[in-house]
PDB file of C-alpha atoms in Angstrom:
ATOM      1  CA  ASP W   1      12.671 -23.319   1.971  1.00 69.00           C
ATOM      2  CA  GLU W   2      12.697 -26.306  -0.365  1.00 76.00           C
ATOM      3  CA  ARG W   3      12.196 -28.684   2.582  1.00 77.00           C
ATOM      4  CA  ILE W   4       8.833 -27.075   3.317  1.00 82.00           C
ATOM      5  CA  LEU W   5       7.779 -27.162  -0.331  1.00 87.00           C
ATOM      6  CA  HIS W   6       8.791 -30.824  -0.586  1.00 89.00           C
ATOM      7  CA  HIS W   7       6.423 -31.742   2.263  1.00 82.00           C
ATOM      8  CA  LEU W   8       3.560 -29.739   0.713  1.00 88.00           C
ATOM      9  CA  LYS W   9       3.789 -30.950  -2.885  1.00 90.00           C
ATOM     10  CA  ASP W  10       0.883 -33.419  -2.620  1.00 91.00           C
ATOM     11  CA  CYS W  11      -1.408 -31.237  -0.503  1.00 93.00           C
ATOM     12  CA  ASP W  12      -4.849 -30.089  -1.634  1.00 94.00           C
ATOM     13  CA  GLU W  13      -4.798 -27.162   0.786  1.00 96.00           C
ATOM     14  CA  ILE W  14      -2.103 -25.325   2.718  1.00 94.00           C
ATOM     15  CA  TRP W  15      -3.010 -23.572   5.945  1.00 96.00           C
ATOM     16  CA  HIS W  16      -0.809 -20.819   7.391  1.00 95.00           C
ATOM     17  CA  ALA W  17      -1.477 -19.586  10.945  1.00 94.00           C
ATOM     18  CA  GLY W  18       0.205 -16.205  10.594  1.00 91.00           C
ATOM     19  CA  ASP W  19       3.571 -14.497  10.906  1.00 91.00           C
ATOM     20  CA  ILE W  20       3.998 -14.832   7.163  1.00 92.00           C
ATOM     21  CA  GLY W  21       6.792 -12.258   7.018  1.00 89.00           C
ATOM     22  CA  SER W  22       6.601 -11.332   3.320  1.00 90.00           C
ATOM     23  CA  HIS W  23       4.514 -11.909   0.205  1.00 91.00           C
ATOM     24  CA  GLU W  24       7.475 -13.797  -1.305  1.00 92.00           C
ATOM     25  CA  VAL W  25       6.889 -16.593   1.215  1.00 89.00           C
ATOM     26  CA  MET W  26       3.339 -17.150  -0.047  1.00 93.00           C
ATOM     27  CA  GLY W  27       4.001 -17.189  -3.810  1.00 93.00           C
ATOM     28  CA  PRO W  28       5.392 -20.746  -3.955  1.00 93.00           C
ATOM     29  CA  LEU W  29       2.624 -21.991  -1.649  1.00 93.00           C
ATOM     30  CA  HIS W  30      -0.105 -20.616  -3.919  1.00 94.00           C
ATOM     31  CA  LYS W  31       1.489 -22.477  -6.844  1.00 94.00           C
ATOM     32  CA  ILE W  32       1.122 -25.812  -5.009  1.00 95.00           C
ATOM     33  CA  ALA W  33      -2.430 -25.684  -3.664  1.00 95.00           C
ATOM     34  CA  GLU W  34      -5.243 -23.530  -2.338  1.00 95.00           C
ATOM     35  CA  VAL W  35      -3.907 -21.468   0.578  1.00 96.00           C
ATOM     36  CA  ARG W  36      -5.956 -20.577   3.641  1.00 97.00           C
ATOM     37  CA  ALA W  37      -4.020 -18.125   5.777  1.00 97.00           C
ATOM     38  CA  VAL W  38      -4.305 -15.408   8.406  1.00 97.00           C
ATOM     39  CA  TYR W  39      -1.973 -12.567   9.237  1.00 97.00           C
ATOM     40  CA  GLY W  40       0.190 -12.593  12.358  1.00 94.00           C
ATOM     41  CA  ASN W  41       1.532  -9.934  14.672  1.00 93.00           C
ATOM     42  CA  ILE W  42       4.772  -9.495  12.676  1.00 89.00           C
ATOM     43  CA  ASP W  43       2.967  -9.011   9.358  1.00 94.00           C
ATOM     44  CA  ASP W  44       2.890  -5.581   7.732  1.00 96.00           C
ATOM     45  CA  THR W  45      -0.111  -3.667   6.426  1.00 97.00           C
ATOM     46  CA  THR W  46       0.080  -5.216   2.944  1.00 96.00           C
ATOM     47  CA  LEU W  47      -0.120  -8.747   4.363  1.00 96.00           C
ATOM     48  CA  ARG W  48      -2.912  -7.638   6.723  1.00 97.00           C
ATOM     49  CA  ALA W  49      -4.798  -6.288   3.711  1.00 97.00           C
ATOM     50  CA  THR W  50      -4.350  -9.609   1.884  1.00 97.00           C
ATOM     51  CA  TYR W  51      -5.080 -12.108   4.670  1.00 97.00           C
ATOM     52  CA  PRO W  52      -7.753 -11.876   7.390  1.00 98.00           C
ATOM     53  CA  LEU W  53      -7.448 -11.977  11.181  1.00 97.00           C
ATOM     54  CA  ASN W  54      -9.683 -15.077  11.229  1.00 97.00           C
ATOM     55  CA  ASN W  55     -10.241 -17.649   8.511  1.00 98.00           C
ATOM     56  CA  ILE W  56     -13.388 -19.667   9.126  1.00 97.00           C
ATOM     57  CA  PHE W  57     -14.428 -22.293   6.588  1.00 97.00           C
ATOM     58  CA  GLU W  58     -15.593 -25.847   6.003  1.00 96.00           C
ATOM     59  CA  THR W  59     -13.595 -28.493   4.165  1.00 96.00           C
ATOM     60  CA  GLY W  60     -13.728 -32.281   4.033  1.00 94.00           C
ATOM     61  CA  GLY W  61     -16.842 -32.242   6.190  1.00 95.00           C
ATOM     62  CA  ALA W  62     -15.088 -30.358   9.023  1.00 96.00           C
ATOM     63  CA  LYS W  63     -15.668 -26.835  10.316  1.00 97.00           C
ATOM     64  CA  CYS W  64     -12.280 -25.108  10.612  1.00 97.00           C
ATOM     65  CA  PHE W  65     -11.097 -21.921  12.303  1.00 98.00           C
ATOM     66  CA  ILE W  66      -7.611 -20.440  11.862  1.00 98.00           C
ATOM     67  CA  THR W  67      -6.294 -17.386  13.714  1.00 97.00           C
ATOM     68  CA  HIS W  68      -2.850 -16.317  14.856  1.00 95.00           C
ATOM     69  CA  ILE W  69      -2.918 -15.359  18.550  1.00 92.00           C
ATOM     70  CA  ALA W  70      -5.252 -17.660  20.457  1.00 94.00           C
ATOM     71  CA  GLY W  71      -3.669 -19.052  23.596  1.00 88.00           C
ATOM     72  CA  ARG W  72      -4.275 -22.709  24.354  1.00 88.00           C
ATOM     73  CA  PRO W  73      -7.240 -24.894  25.299  1.00 91.00           C
ATOM     74  CA  GLY W  74      -8.983 -23.486  28.358  1.00 84.00           C
ATOM     75  CA  LYS W  75      -7.115 -20.167  28.061  1.00 90.00           C
ATOM     76  CA  TYR W  76      -8.486 -18.524  24.931  1.00 94.00           C
ATOM     77  CA  PRO W  77      -8.848 -14.720  24.745  1.00 94.00           C
ATOM     78  CA  SER W  78     -12.441 -13.463  24.654  1.00 96.00           C
ATOM     79  CA  ARG W  79     -12.480 -12.758  20.881  1.00 95.00           C
ATOM     80  CA  VAL W  80     -11.463 -16.380  20.216  1.00 96.00           C
ATOM     81  CA  LYS W  81     -13.973 -17.765  22.721  1.00 95.00           C
ATOM     82  CA  GLU W  82     -16.729 -15.798  20.959  1.00 96.00           C
ATOM     83  CA  GLU W  83     -15.772 -17.182  17.527  1.00 96.00           C
ATOM     84  CA  ILE W  84     -15.564 -20.734  18.870  1.00 96.00           C
ATOM     85  CA  LYS W  85     -18.970 -20.388  20.515  1.00 95.00           C
ATOM     86  CA  ALA W  86     -20.548 -18.915  17.375  1.00 96.00           C
ATOM     87  CA  PHE W  87     -18.997 -21.235  14.769  1.00 96.00           C
ATOM     88  CA  GLN W  88     -18.375 -24.401  16.842  1.00 96.00           C
ATOM     89  CA  PRO W  89     -15.378 -25.585  14.794  1.00 97.00           C
ATOM     90  CA  ASP W  90     -14.177 -29.166  14.707  1.00 96.00           C
ATOM     91  CA  ILE W  91     -10.594 -28.055  14.044  1.00 95.00           C
ATOM     92  CA  PHE W  92      -8.957 -24.952  15.476  1.00 96.00           C
ATOM     93  CA  VAL W  93      -5.508 -23.889  14.214  1.00 95.00           C
ATOM     94  CA  CYS W  94      -3.439 -21.091  15.709  1.00 95.00           C
ATOM     95  CA  GLY W  95       0.150 -19.938  15.730  1.00 89.00           C
ATOM     96  CA  HIS W  96       2.070 -17.251  17.628  1.00 84.00           C
ATOM     97  CA  SER W  97       3.571 -19.337  20.460  1.00 80.00           C
ATOM     98  CA  HIS W  98       6.024 -21.240  18.206  1.00 73.00           C
ATOM     99  CA  ILE W  99       5.183 -24.242  20.416  1.00 78.00           C
ATOM    100  CA  LEU W 100       3.902 -27.398  18.730  1.00 84.00           C
ATOM    101  CA  LEU W 101       0.649 -28.473  20.375  1.00 82.00           C
ATOM    102  CA  ILE W 102      -2.028 -30.952  19.368  1.00 89.00           C
ATOM    103  CA  ARG W 103      -4.759 -31.346  21.948  1.00 92.00           C
ATOM    104  CA  ARG W 104      -8.479 -31.989  22.109  1.00 92.00           C
ATOM    105  CA  ASP W 105     -10.222 -29.154  23.958  1.00 93.00           C
ATOM    106  CA  PRO W 106     -12.805 -30.826  26.205  1.00 86.00           C
ATOM    107  CA  ASN W 107     -14.604 -27.517  26.822  1.00 88.00           C
ATOM    108  CA  SER W 108     -15.331 -26.936  23.137  1.00 88.00           C
ATOM    109  CA  ASP W 109     -15.025 -30.445  21.691  1.00 87.00           C
ATOM    110  CA  LEU W 110     -12.592 -29.229  19.052  1.00 94.00           C
ATOM    111  CA  LEU W 111      -9.126 -30.355  18.046  1.00 94.00           C
ATOM    112  CA  HIS W 112      -6.629 -27.579  18.847  1.00 95.00           C
ATOM    113  CA  LEU W 113      -3.591 -27.535  16.552  1.00 93.00           C
ATOM    114  CA  ASN W 114      -0.575 -25.274  16.786  1.00 92.00           C
ATOM    115  CA  PRO W 115       1.980 -26.396  14.192  1.00 90.00           C
ATOM    116  CA  GLY W 116       4.858 -24.698  16.005  1.00 85.00           C
ATOM    117  CA  ALA W 117       6.938 -22.647  13.582  1.00 73.00           C
ATOM    118  CA  ALA W 118       8.380 -23.548  10.184  1.00 72.00           C
ATOM    119  CA  GLY W 119      10.310 -20.315   9.718  1.00 64.00           C
ATOM    120  CA  LYS W 120      14.010 -19.723  10.141  1.00 65.00           C
ATOM    121  CA  HIS W 121      13.488 -16.773  12.504  1.00 61.00           C
ATOM    122  CA  GLY W 122      12.043 -16.713  16.011  1.00 63.00           C
ATOM    123  CA  PHE W 123      12.785 -18.295  19.345  1.00 63.00           C
ATOM    124  CA  HIS W 124      11.835 -21.900  18.521  1.00 63.00           C
ATOM    125  CA  LYS W 125      14.665 -24.426  18.389  1.00 73.00           C
ATOM    126  CA  ILE W 126      13.220 -26.938  15.923  1.00 78.00           C
ATOM    127  CA  ARG W 127      11.164 -25.938  12.871  1.00 82.00           C
ATOM    128  CA  THR W 128       7.904 -27.885  12.677  1.00 87.00           C
ATOM    129  CA  MET W 129       4.705 -28.189  10.722  1.00 89.00           C
ATOM    130  CA  ILE W 130       1.739 -30.588  10.730  1.00 93.00           C
ATOM    131  CA  ARG W 131       0.283 -32.549   7.801  1.00 93.00           C
ATOM    132  CA  PHE W 132      -2.994 -34.450   7.853  1.00 93.00           C
ATOM    133  CA  SER W 133      -5.983 -35.468   5.787  1.00 94.00           C
ATOM    134  CA  ILE W 134      -9.614 -34.653   6.478  1.00 95.00           C
ATOM    135  CA  ASP W 135     -12.362 -37.044   5.442  1.00 94.00           C
ATOM    136  CA  ASP W 136     -15.960 -37.012   6.567  1.00 93.00           C
ATOM    137  CA  GLY W 137     -15.103 -34.418   9.212  1.00 90.00           C
ATOM    138  CA  LYS W 138     -12.299 -36.462  10.780  1.00 89.00           C
ATOM    139  CA  ILE W 139      -8.563 -35.823  10.789  1.00 89.00           C
ATOM    140  CA  LEU W 140      -6.720 -38.807   9.361  1.00 90.00           C
ATOM    141  CA  ASN W 141      -3.013 -39.629   9.172  1.00 90.00           C
ATOM    142  CA  PRO W 142      -1.715 -36.758  11.329  1.00 89.00           C
ATOM    143  CA  GLU W 143       2.005 -36.247  10.916  1.00 90.00           C
ATOM    144  CA  ILE W 144       4.402 -33.890  12.666  1.00 86.00           C
ATOM    145  CA  VAL W 145       7.113 -32.827  10.243  1.00 85.00           C
ATOM    146  CA  GLU W 146      10.438 -31.648  11.668  1.00 76.00           C
ATOM    147  CA  LEU W 147      12.335 -29.348   9.304  1.00 77.00           C
ATOM    148  CA  GLY W 148      15.577 -29.060  11.235  1.00 67.00           C
ATOM    149  CA  LYS W 149      17.013 -26.472  13.572  1.00 76.00           C
ATOM    150  CA  ARG W 150      15.932 -22.851  13.399  1.00 66.00           C
ATOM    151  CA  GLY W 151      18.278 -20.812  11.263  1.00 64.00           C
ATOM    152  CA  SER W 152      19.308 -23.782   9.116  1.00 60.00           C
TER     153      SER W 152
END
């Protein structure tokens, strides 16, 4: 979708929290910037072989953790709780719910981000994504981007 690419053109990194759908979706993203992604529950074996279940890394002075199915603050599944405890991320990004959520988790002192869903398929009504900068471990200039109604 050209609207998505337009909003990503000046990014240094693109993060994808799963449910990629096809390799064709990722090609244009890789041409724009470094991509950090995980596979989602709809992704086939080739996407699962290309992208991990968890992507744990540091960038801009922040520890980051991306996974697809993770619940919400205070209601993480045990595998996610274990990763959070071990890595102690500053920023935690997940997908799956198609529900936009930005919330500080007081139990883990991390910023929980779910960008909603940017795709044209699913049960969400409005397509969303999040843009932000990271500097010295802090998220700066957070922006929710609305891409229009699902299916359009």
